[in-house]
Amino acid sequence: MRSEESGAGFDRYAAFIRDNATWPTLALLRRRAEGALWQERRDPATVRRFLNEKPTSALGRLALARVLLAERDREGAEHEVHDAWRSEQLSARLETEMLAAFPDFVTRADHIARMDRRIGAKDFVSAMRAAVRLGEPYPSIVKACAAAMAKSSNARALLDKVPKEARQDLGYMLCRIHWLISNDGIAEATGLILAVPREALATQDTDQWWRERRVLARKLLDLGDVKTAYQVVREAAPPADEYYRAEFHFTAGWIALRFLNDPTTALAHFTHVDEGSSNPIVLARAGYWRGRAAEAAGRLQEARTNYEAAAQYSTAYYGQLARAKLGLGDAALRDPPDPDPVDRARILGSEVVRAAENLYSIGERDLAVRFVTALAESSIDATILVALAKITTWYEDPQATLLVGKTALARGFALDLYAFPTFGVPQYPTLGFDLDRSIVYSVVRTESGFDPRDWSPAKAVGLMQVTPEAGRDTARRFGIPYDWNRLICDSAYNTQMGAAELAGLMRDYRRSLLLVFAGYNAGRGRVEKWIEQFGDPRNPKVDPVDWVERIPFAETRNYVERVMENLHIYQARFADRGRQQVLTPARLPTSYFPGSVAP
């Protein structure tokens, strides 16, 4: 039923959804059902009853629009069609169906908005279909954008070929800004991006516009133009994505606090970072930086209150920093909820829990991982999540255990122990020196999520995500054979090679874990460049918290923070008390803990 080729009709989908309210992937099945409503031309009563005025897909919107049009609510029908046409990812066939069914509804403005949004999504095939319907110069815009986003050698020529009168198109402007930032045209990119009023982006991909703004702002910081960097961030249209929205508020506050020395303005931004979020990573970040802003303003009791709020989230990087500020020491891991007799009976009778266990028992491990993960993403029942985590642990599936625990943790459920599995990394022969297993587990958790078959677009493979280049270099340095097939298929060999690379980084960076993890993700060359630009975080005069936030790549910033927080938890889980090397006042430079907080 999950497949588009299943042949299931609306009645079958609707019955399954009605009778299996706790089953995973119901959102997907609902979209399939909405598609069937459209294709089968179901009666208005059925459409309204199922959709309840809240379609979740383009086909659901079209089914509702057809009903509204039949009821002579042209305005309501037009709204649904406009929204679907501008915002949704549509196949060529569905676009044709829409235009045939609603020939008078889709305007030239809708075609432009669709083209621009598909450009933002880097869906240039769909963007070109919209452009062809519009005629020149729009196909030239899409062609130039595709070249700019791909960093093609002819991108500049194609961008310049677009007529000047067409260069105010927002899709074109986004691509030109992207190309300029990539080619150090910072002044021109800044002028263009500040010329776009926030309200003009209402129909655009605000997430992609934010991604360009955050890169541009950091380039401006590197050039010392702090006020303009702040302006670029402050004037952004709020992103649609929850993560990007939190990042938008954080970045504005961080620049105001750390570069403009304006804690009052910073606090106003930090107040919005965690709005509507239950994710400990976001909540801890918000509390910690509100504490830093209050501390900078001299409001020490307010600072302490915010640090205490952040410190509740001891599995999160900034929660751990807040605990260190307060002198609270090791992470406080929560025990999972213990079901009462009623909950136990409900779990034993749960069809989805039995299904998960049955999949493992018959050896369908891959299907079990997908099933359990989908169930964890949809369930709001903590006792069911604990039951699933116990099953995945019993069957020694660290990947699924992590996914269940991590998903639960992001929603505020106390599955701390399951979110950090202590199994799944094989024994391996040591190269160099014996690396703390907490470090290896921390890297594996972030790199591959304990999936030994993980394979990135950059050909990084296995538990430790070792690239062919890194593998060959490690083999050469330690005088052992390099074997690509073993790197893919032999988890012990893969872990050995990754651990050896980490050991080399530990030696090169004198055990500075910030630099080690940044180097493992981005390479030694980039780390050396960042040390030159932002200072050496091993120097007590350099704030290592800011150093991490100055890393220009969002992926590497996030990577370092996630591995650092993993390490603190794994050291606590493995009880490596004598080898603690991260996020404790005794081990970190004093600049991690500027000033003091009220007792």
XYZ file of C-alpha atoms in Angstrom:
599
model
C 0.000 0.000 0.000
C 2.935 2.355 0.510
C 3.939 2.051 -3.148
C 2.410 4.301 -5.803
C 2.067 1.148 -7.905
C 0.152 -0.822 -5.252
C -3.156 -0.533 -7.089
C -4.996 0.143 -3.825
C -8.075 2.333 -4.071
C -9.370 5.020 -1.769
C -11.676 2.735 0.206
C -8.831 0.372 1.077
C -6.561 3.224 2.170
C -9.302 4.877 4.226
C -10.223 1.615 5.964
C -6.608 0.863 6.867
C -6.064 4.373 8.238
C -9.281 4.146 10.260
C -8.498 0.729 11.737
C -4.758 1.219 12.383
C -4.418 4.616 14.017
C -1.058 3.761 15.641
C 0.545 2.199 12.548
C 3.696 3.864 11.168
C 3.806 5.761 7.850
C 0.159 6.819 8.139
C 1.136 10.226 6.745
C 2.357 8.535 3.557
C -0.768 6.380 3.336
C -2.915 9.463 3.830
C -1.196 11.133 0.873
C -1.847 8.010 -1.191
C -5.514 8.132 -0.146
C -5.770 11.789 -1.154
C -4.340 10.879 -4.543
C -7.015 8.222 -4.916
C -9.708 10.790 -4.030
C -8.539 12.877 -6.973
C -8.084 10.031 -9.441
C -11.396 8.328 -8.575
C -13.355 11.614 -8.584
C -15.046 10.726 -5.308
C -18.254 12.431 -4.242
C -18.102 15.712 -2.270
C -19.289 14.160 1.009
C -16.498 11.561 0.952
C -13.876 14.150 0.058
C -14.953 16.528 2.808
C -15.246 13.788 5.426
C -11.763 12.441 4.750
C -9.934 15.732 4.236
C -11.737 17.662 6.974
C -10.660 20.864 5.159
C -6.984 19.955 5.793
C -5.433 18.294 2.727
C -1.802 17.234 3.165
C -0.803 16.842 -0.488
C -1.174 18.509 -3.857
C -3.704 15.901 -4.981
C -5.686 16.409 -1.793
C -5.812 20.137 -2.501
C -7.002 19.450 -6.040
C -9.695 17.048 -4.855
C -10.941 19.706 -2.445
C -10.742 22.397 -5.147
C -12.916 20.292 -7.454
C -15.536 19.968 -4.715
C -15.430 23.696 -3.947
C -15.821 24.545 -7.626
C -18.826 22.217 -7.897
C -20.305 24.039 -4.909
C -19.706 27.377 -6.713
C -17.046 28.475 -4.235
C -14.687 29.696 -6.928
C -12.602 31.774 -4.524
C -11.959 28.781 -2.254
C -11.128 26.554 -5.222
C -8.715 29.127 -6.642
C -6.937 29.366 -3.288
C -6.288 25.610 -3.198
C -5.102 25.508 -6.821
C -2.851 28.562 -6.442
C -1.282 27.160 -3.280
C -0.667 23.727 -4.801
C 0.742 25.140 -8.038
C 3.107 27.554 -6.343
C 4.331 25.395 -3.466
C 4.128 21.689 -4.242
C 6.522 19.381 -6.049
C 4.481 18.132 -9.010
C 5.155 15.641 -11.763
C 4.874 16.755 -15.378
C 1.746 14.613 -15.739
C 0.070 16.195 -12.718
C 0.903 19.685 -13.948
C -0.862 18.842 -17.212
C -3.868 17.436 -15.325
C -4.110 20.565 -13.163
C -3.997 22.929 -16.121
C -6.663 20.879 -17.897
C -8.945 20.688 -14.847
C -8.565 24.347 -13.848
C -7.641 26.157 -17.078
C -8.579 29.643 -15.866
C -7.074 29.448 -12.384
C -3.313 29.364 -12.976
C -2.050 32.844 -13.796
C 1.217 34.146 -15.183
C 2.133 35.234 -11.647
C 1.572 31.651 -10.497
C 3.940 30.343 -13.182
C 6.625 32.843 -12.109
C 6.174 31.962 -8.437
C 6.383 28.250 -9.256
C 9.524 28.712 -11.326
C 11.209 30.724 -8.571
C 10.317 28.222 -5.836
C 11.535 25.276 -7.900
C 14.774 27.185 -8.521
C 15.102 27.608 -4.748
C 14.568 23.875 -4.332
C 17.175 23.216 -7.075
C 14.502 21.367 -9.046
C 15.547 22.823 -12.375
C 13.566 20.341 -14.482
C 10.275 21.538 -12.982
C 11.498 25.138 -13.055
C 12.205 24.848 -16.779
C 8.682 23.539 -17.465
C 7.281 26.659 -15.795
C 9.768 28.845 -17.674
C 8.821 27.364 -21.050
C 5.160 28.165 -20.353
C 6.199 31.766 -19.695
C 8.547 32.115 -22.662
C 11.775 34.103 -22.827
C 13.617 35.396 -20.864
C 12.523 32.860 -18.257
C 14.138 29.754 -19.805
C 17.405 31.728 -19.882
C 16.988 32.463 -16.170
C 16.563 28.778 -15.314
C 19.509 27.771 -17.492
C 21.716 30.384 -15.794
C 20.534 29.309 -12.345
C 21.272 25.650 -12.999
C 24.810 26.592 -14.047
C 25.313 28.908 -11.052
C 24.161 26.342 -8.491
C 26.336 23.672 -10.135
C 29.337 26.061 -10.131
C 29.745 25.531 -13.879
C 32.504 27.401 -15.690
C 29.966 29.174 -17.927
C 27.763 30.342 -15.038
C 28.967 33.957 -15.154
C 28.381 34.199 -18.893
C 24.877 32.734 -18.615
C 23.962 35.011 -15.698
C 25.185 38.054 -17.635
C 23.269 36.935 -20.731
C 19.917 37.372 -18.969
C 18.445 40.740 -20.057
C 18.850 43.490 -17.468
C 15.110 44.095 -17.298
C 14.599 40.463 -16.200
C 17.207 40.484 -13.446
C 14.736 41.583 -10.776
C 13.171 38.127 -10.873
C 13.673 36.683 -7.389
C 14.789 33.298 -8.678
C 17.458 34.981 -10.780
C 18.542 37.186 -7.870
C 18.894 34.167 -5.581
C 21.147 32.407 -8.076
C 23.243 35.473 -8.807
C 23.723 36.043 -5.065
C 24.760 32.406 -4.659
C 27.282 32.695 -7.482
C 28.680 35.987 -6.163
C 29.160 34.599 -2.652
C 30.948 31.559 -4.084
C 33.248 33.810 -6.108
C 34.036 36.435 -3.448
C 31.734 39.066 -4.907
C 30.666 39.937 -1.378
C 29.939 43.646 -1.888
C 27.654 43.048 -4.883
C 25.954 40.085 -3.189
C 25.303 42.214 -0.109
C 23.783 45.006 -2.165
C 21.480 42.590 -3.964
C 20.319 40.724 -0.879
C 19.594 43.900 1.095
C 17.591 45.267 -1.833
C 15.040 42.448 -1.540
C 12.255 43.459 0.872
C 11.256 40.765 3.344
C 7.611 40.817 2.240
C 8.622 40.058 -1.364
C 9.799 36.610 -0.260
C 6.339 35.473 0.871
C 6.009 33.258 -2.214
C 9.658 32.148 -2.247
C 11.689 29.334 -0.698
C 12.639 31.221 2.469
C 14.849 28.346 3.645
C 17.114 28.672 0.605
C 17.212 32.454 0.975
C 18.244 31.987 4.613
C 21.027 29.580 3.635
C 22.486 32.242 1.354
C 22.153 34.947 4.012
C 23.891 32.927 6.713
C 26.888 32.246 4.447
C 27.043 35.887 3.374
C 26.848 37.122 6.979
C 29.799 34.946 7.980
C 31.807 36.193 5.000
C 31.116 39.744 6.162
C 32.231 38.852 9.693
C 35.470 37.505 8.249
C 35.954 40.855 6.490
C 35.306 42.738 9.734
C 32.053 44.324 8.515
C 30.107 43.394 11.633
C 27.242 45.877 11.295
C 26.408 44.782 7.764
C 26.649 41.118 8.779
C 24.080 41.776 11.497
C 21.849 43.671 9.053
C 21.957 40.796 6.551
C 20.762 38.387 9.239
C 18.279 40.681 10.973
C 16.422 41.521 7.757
C 15.995 37.903 6.652
C 12.523 36.532 6.021
C 11.915 33.969 8.798
C 12.660 30.510 7.360
C 9.865 27.935 7.142
C 11.967 25.081 8.521
C 12.006 24.901 12.333
C 15.759 24.264 12.518
C 16.605 27.161 10.184
C 14.209 29.454 12.043
C 15.986 28.742 15.345
C 19.342 29.280 13.615
C 18.149 32.613 12.200
C 17.250 33.957 15.655
C 20.434 32.534 17.182
C 22.753 33.992 14.544
C 21.287 37.475 14.931
C 21.679 37.268 18.706
C 25.191 35.837 18.531
C 26.435 38.624 16.270
C 24.766 41.254 18.460
C 26.342 39.821 21.625
C 29.800 38.718 20.556
C 30.589 41.261 17.833
C 28.442 44.330 18.555
C 28.658 44.003 22.345
C 24.914 44.619 22.632
C 23.539 42.097 25.159
C 20.096 43.728 25.287
C 19.523 43.317 21.551
C 21.065 39.843 21.687
C 18.677 38.766 24.427
C 15.718 39.937 22.346
C 16.857 37.604 19.549
C 17.745 34.676 21.836
C 14.239 34.823 23.335
C 12.845 33.477 20.060
C 15.369 30.680 19.434
C 13.351 27.902 21.098
C 9.831 29.037 20.215
C 7.648 25.990 19.590
C 10.532 23.533 20.015
C 10.814 20.457 22.235
C 14.255 19.479 20.914
C 16.850 19.454 23.740
C 19.566 20.711 21.377
C 17.527 23.832 20.558
C 16.287 24.362 24.123
C 19.798 24.091 25.568
C 21.243 26.472 22.995
C 18.555 29.056 23.738
C 19.012 28.851 27.509
C 22.805 28.941 27.373
C 22.988 32.006 25.146
C 20.282 33.815 27.080
C 22.531 33.183 30.073
C 25.573 34.564 28.238
C 23.629 37.696 27.233
C 22.287 38.274 30.745
C 25.774 37.726 32.166
C 27.265 40.255 29.753
C 24.605 42.743 30.865
C 25.572 42.212 34.503
C 22.293 40.498 35.420
C 23.912 37.552 37.156
C 20.864 35.998 38.801
C 19.010 36.051 35.480
C 22.087 34.490 33.886
C 22.113 31.711 36.454
C 18.411 31.024 35.920
C 18.986 30.641 32.182
C 22.047 28.430 32.655
C 20.006 26.226 34.990
C 17.288 25.953 32.338
C 19.873 24.919 29.741
C 21.591 22.509 32.142
C 18.446 20.357 32.293
C 19.351 19.087 28.819
C 22.546 17.266 29.664
C 22.601 15.239 26.432
C 22.969 18.472 24.415
C 26.196 20.370 23.746
C 25.019 23.674 25.167
C 23.323 21.952 28.079
C 26.691 20.425 28.948
C 28.379 23.827 28.684
C 25.729 25.266 30.992
C 26.343 22.469 33.499
C 30.034 23.267 33.403
C 29.300 26.963 33.989
C 27.327 25.976 37.089
C 29.915 23.461 38.287
C 27.479 20.550 38.009
C 29.997 18.066 36.605
C 29.010 14.947 34.698
C 25.870 14.604 32.614
C 22.763 13.509 34.470
C 21.216 10.786 32.309
C 17.543 10.089 32.872
C 16.215 6.575 33.299
C 13.503 5.603 30.813
C 9.924 5.633 32.103
C 8.961 2.399 33.849
C 5.531 1.264 32.625
C 2.892 0.485 35.227
C 0.810 -2.736 35.012
C -1.778 -1.065 32.788
C 0.913 0.160 30.377
C 2.554 -3.278 30.335
C -0.721 -4.907 29.365
C -1.230 -2.321 26.627
C 2.288 -2.890 25.283
C 1.833 -6.663 25.261
C -1.375 -6.193 23.295
C 0.094 -3.658 20.888
C -0.071 -4.854 17.306
C 2.783 -2.603 16.180
C 5.117 -3.756 18.969
C 4.381 -7.395 18.105
C 4.965 -6.628 14.420
C 8.378 -5.115 15.177
C 9.433 -8.124 17.240
C 8.143 -10.540 14.599
C 10.199 -8.839 11.883
C 13.371 -9.277 13.940
C 12.522 -12.862 14.869
C 12.156 -13.933 11.223
C 15.393 -12.199 10.213
C 13.891 -9.243 8.322
C 16.327 -6.816 9.914
C 16.313 -4.170 7.176
C 12.524 -4.053 7.106
C 12.473 -3.994 10.909
C 14.729 -0.915 10.971
C 12.449 0.949 8.546
C 9.322 -0.121 10.417
C 10.642 0.755 13.872
C 12.044 4.098 12.705
C 8.777 5.114 11.059
C 6.875 4.076 14.173
C 9.204 6.082 16.421
C 8.732 9.156 14.226
C 4.945 8.982 14.494
C 4.381 7.718 18.048
C 3.749 10.090 20.946
C 3.523 7.231 23.450
C 6.685 7.073 25.590
C 5.959 3.536 26.806
C 5.670 2.260 23.223
C 8.966 3.960 22.366
C 10.670 2.309 25.353
C 9.265 -1.064 24.299
C 10.636 -0.583 20.773
C 14.048 0.436 22.119
C 14.149 -2.654 24.320
C 13.348 -4.849 21.315
C 16.059 -3.265 19.153
C 18.552 -3.602 22.012
C 17.609 -7.244 22.600
C 18.234 -8.007 18.934
C 21.527 -6.041 19.083
C 20.546 -3.499 16.449
C 22.439 -0.305 17.387
C 21.236 1.597 14.324
C 17.555 1.138 15.163
C 18.187 1.657 18.886
C 19.846 4.986 18.129
C 17.055 6.062 15.776
C 14.336 5.269 18.317
C 16.219 6.916 21.178
C 17.244 9.976 19.186
C 13.739 10.521 17.834
C 12.256 10.205 21.312
C 14.887 12.506 22.799
C 14.114 15.223 20.242
C 10.516 15.200 21.490
C 11.502 15.449 25.130
C 11.049 11.785 26.121
C 13.558 10.319 28.590
C 15.198 7.713 26.361
C 18.694 9.069 27.015
C 20.345 5.663 27.434
C 18.888 4.253 24.223
C 19.886 7.368 22.269
C 23.545 6.525 22.962
C 23.995 2.769 22.325
C 27.070 1.179 23.911
C 27.245 -1.670 21.403
C 27.731 -1.830 17.658
C 31.435 -0.966 17.289
C 33.561 -4.083 16.672
C 36.929 -4.872 18.219
C 39.773 -3.842 15.913
C 43.605 -4.017 15.881
C 45.051 -0.719 17.091
C 47.244 1.421 14.841
C 49.237 4.153 16.538
C 47.988 4.413 20.109
C 44.930 2.967 21.796
C 42.130 5.470 21.327
C 39.566 6.042 24.067
C 36.515 4.015 23.013
C 34.297 6.962 23.998
C 35.848 8.932 21.132
C 35.282 6.128 18.630
C 31.649 5.644 19.675
C 31.057 9.393 19.565
C 32.327 9.624 16.000
C 30.462 6.513 14.828
C 27.187 7.820 16.268
C 27.468 11.036 14.265
C 29.195 9.734 11.133
C 27.104 6.692 10.254
C 24.520 6.276 12.999
C 25.909 2.730 13.498
C 24.979 1.774 9.926
C 27.942 -0.236 8.561
C 26.581 0.095 5.011
C 26.343 3.880 5.073
C 27.774 5.417 1.893
C 27.941 9.182 1.349
C 27.971 11.052 -1.997
C 31.679 11.727 -1.330
C 32.278 7.932 -1.154
C 32.814 8.011 2.615
C 31.861 4.510 3.738
C 31.161 2.346 6.744
C 30.851 2.982 10.453
C 33.607 5.608 10.490
C 32.760 7.068 7.043
C 36.298 6.633 5.728
C 36.971 8.073 2.270
C 39.260 6.320 -0.237
C 41.773 9.172 0.092
C 41.835 9.019 3.896
C 42.058 5.230 3.814
C 45.021 5.231 1.431
C 46.781 7.933 3.450
C 46.283 6.041 6.721
C 47.473 2.766 5.188
C 50.593 4.471 3.828
C 51.414 6.158 7.146
C 51.114 2.929 9.124
C 52.556 0.597 6.500
C 49.524 -1.667 6.122
C 47.684 -2.811 2.983
C 44.875 -0.613 1.696
C 41.797 -2.587 0.624
C 38.726 -0.738 -0.701
C 36.520 -3.822 -0.569
C 37.410 -4.420 3.083
C 36.741 -0.772 3.843
C 33.195 -1.320 2.558
C 32.491 -4.808 3.888
C 34.684 -5.290 6.972
C 33.500 -3.117 9.880
C 36.551 -3.940 12.007
C 38.919 -2.814 9.221
C 36.826 0.313 8.614
C 36.891 1.176 12.324
C 40.628 0.501 12.489
C 41.292 2.951 9.654
C 39.005 5.637 11.060
C 40.425 5.281 14.567
C 43.963 5.542 13.179
C 43.046 8.798 11.427
C 41.616 10.119 14.701
C 44.773 9.062 16.549
C 46.862 10.952 14.007
C 44.733 14.052 14.481
C 45.054 13.713 18.269
C 48.823 13.710 17.860
C 48.881 16.618 15.414
C 46.551 18.833 17.458
C 47.929 17.922 20.873
C 44.669 16.272 21.894
C 42.502 19.345 21.277
C 39.209 17.612 20.634
C 37.628 20.612 18.924
C 40.397 20.557 16.323
C 40.435 16.754 16.083
C 36.732 16.511 15.290
C 36.787 19.519 12.960
C 39.755 17.955 11.159
C 38.087 14.559 10.841
C 35.056 16.164 9.204
C 36.591 18.957 7.124
C 40.267 18.034 6.759
C 43.514 19.320 8.224
C 43.980 22.015 5.592
C 40.734 23.759 6.434
C 41.399 23.539 10.172
C 44.788 25.201 9.719
C 43.094 27.977 7.752
C 40.498 28.473 10.500
C 43.206 28.620 13.172
C 44.874 31.356 11.142
C 41.572 33.222 10.712
C 39.908 32.798 14.107
C 42.803 32.034 16.439
C 43.853 28.807 18.126
C 41.185 27.434 20.504
C 44.005 25.932 22.578
C 45.004 29.501 23.457
C 43.201 30.658 26.640
C 42.663 34.047 24.985
C 40.480 32.451 22.282
C 36.919 31.539 23.261
C 36.459 27.967 21.962
C 32.659 28.351 21.986
C 32.946 31.226 19.531
C 35.645 29.346 17.609
C 33.211 26.521 16.890
C 30.479 28.974 15.907
C 32.914 30.729 13.537
C 33.445 27.545 11.492
C 32.129 28.618 8.066
C 30.528 25.279 7.160
C 27.172 24.566 8.824
C 27.794 20.829 8.464
C 31.120 21.020 10.312
C 29.776 23.324 13.043
C 26.957 20.902 13.707
C 29.313 17.918 13.466
C 31.737 19.243 16.077
C 28.943 20.093 18.503
C 27.240 16.720 18.078
C 30.448 14.696 18.522
C 31.441 16.778 21.539
C 28.096 16.152 23.204
C 28.298 12.455 22.308
C 31.704 12.223 23.933
C 30.516 13.633 27.228
C 27.667 11.105 27.351
C 29.806 8.145 26.319
C 32.437 8.983 28.898
C 29.686 8.957 31.500
C 28.214 5.718 30.135
C 31.566 3.954 29.987
C 32.541 5.499 33.344
C 35.881 6.757 32.015
C 36.115 9.197 34.889
C 39.903 9.281 34.961
C 40.101 10.137 31.251
C 37.542 12.940 31.057
C 38.765 15.412 28.458
C 35.796 17.498 27.450
C 33.439 20.131 28.802
C 34.747 20.239 32.365
C 36.304 23.331 33.955
C 39.480 21.448 34.820
C 40.142 20.512 31.191
C 38.893 23.396 29.071
C 40.418 26.851 28.655
C 38.992 29.380 31.084
C 37.467 31.298 28.192
C 34.784 28.640 28.074
C 33.590 30.163 31.333
C 33.844 33.944 31.030
C 32.970 35.916 34.127
C 31.046 34.413 36.977
C 27.432 33.718 37.776
C 25.523 34.456 40.921
C 25.835 31.716 43.553
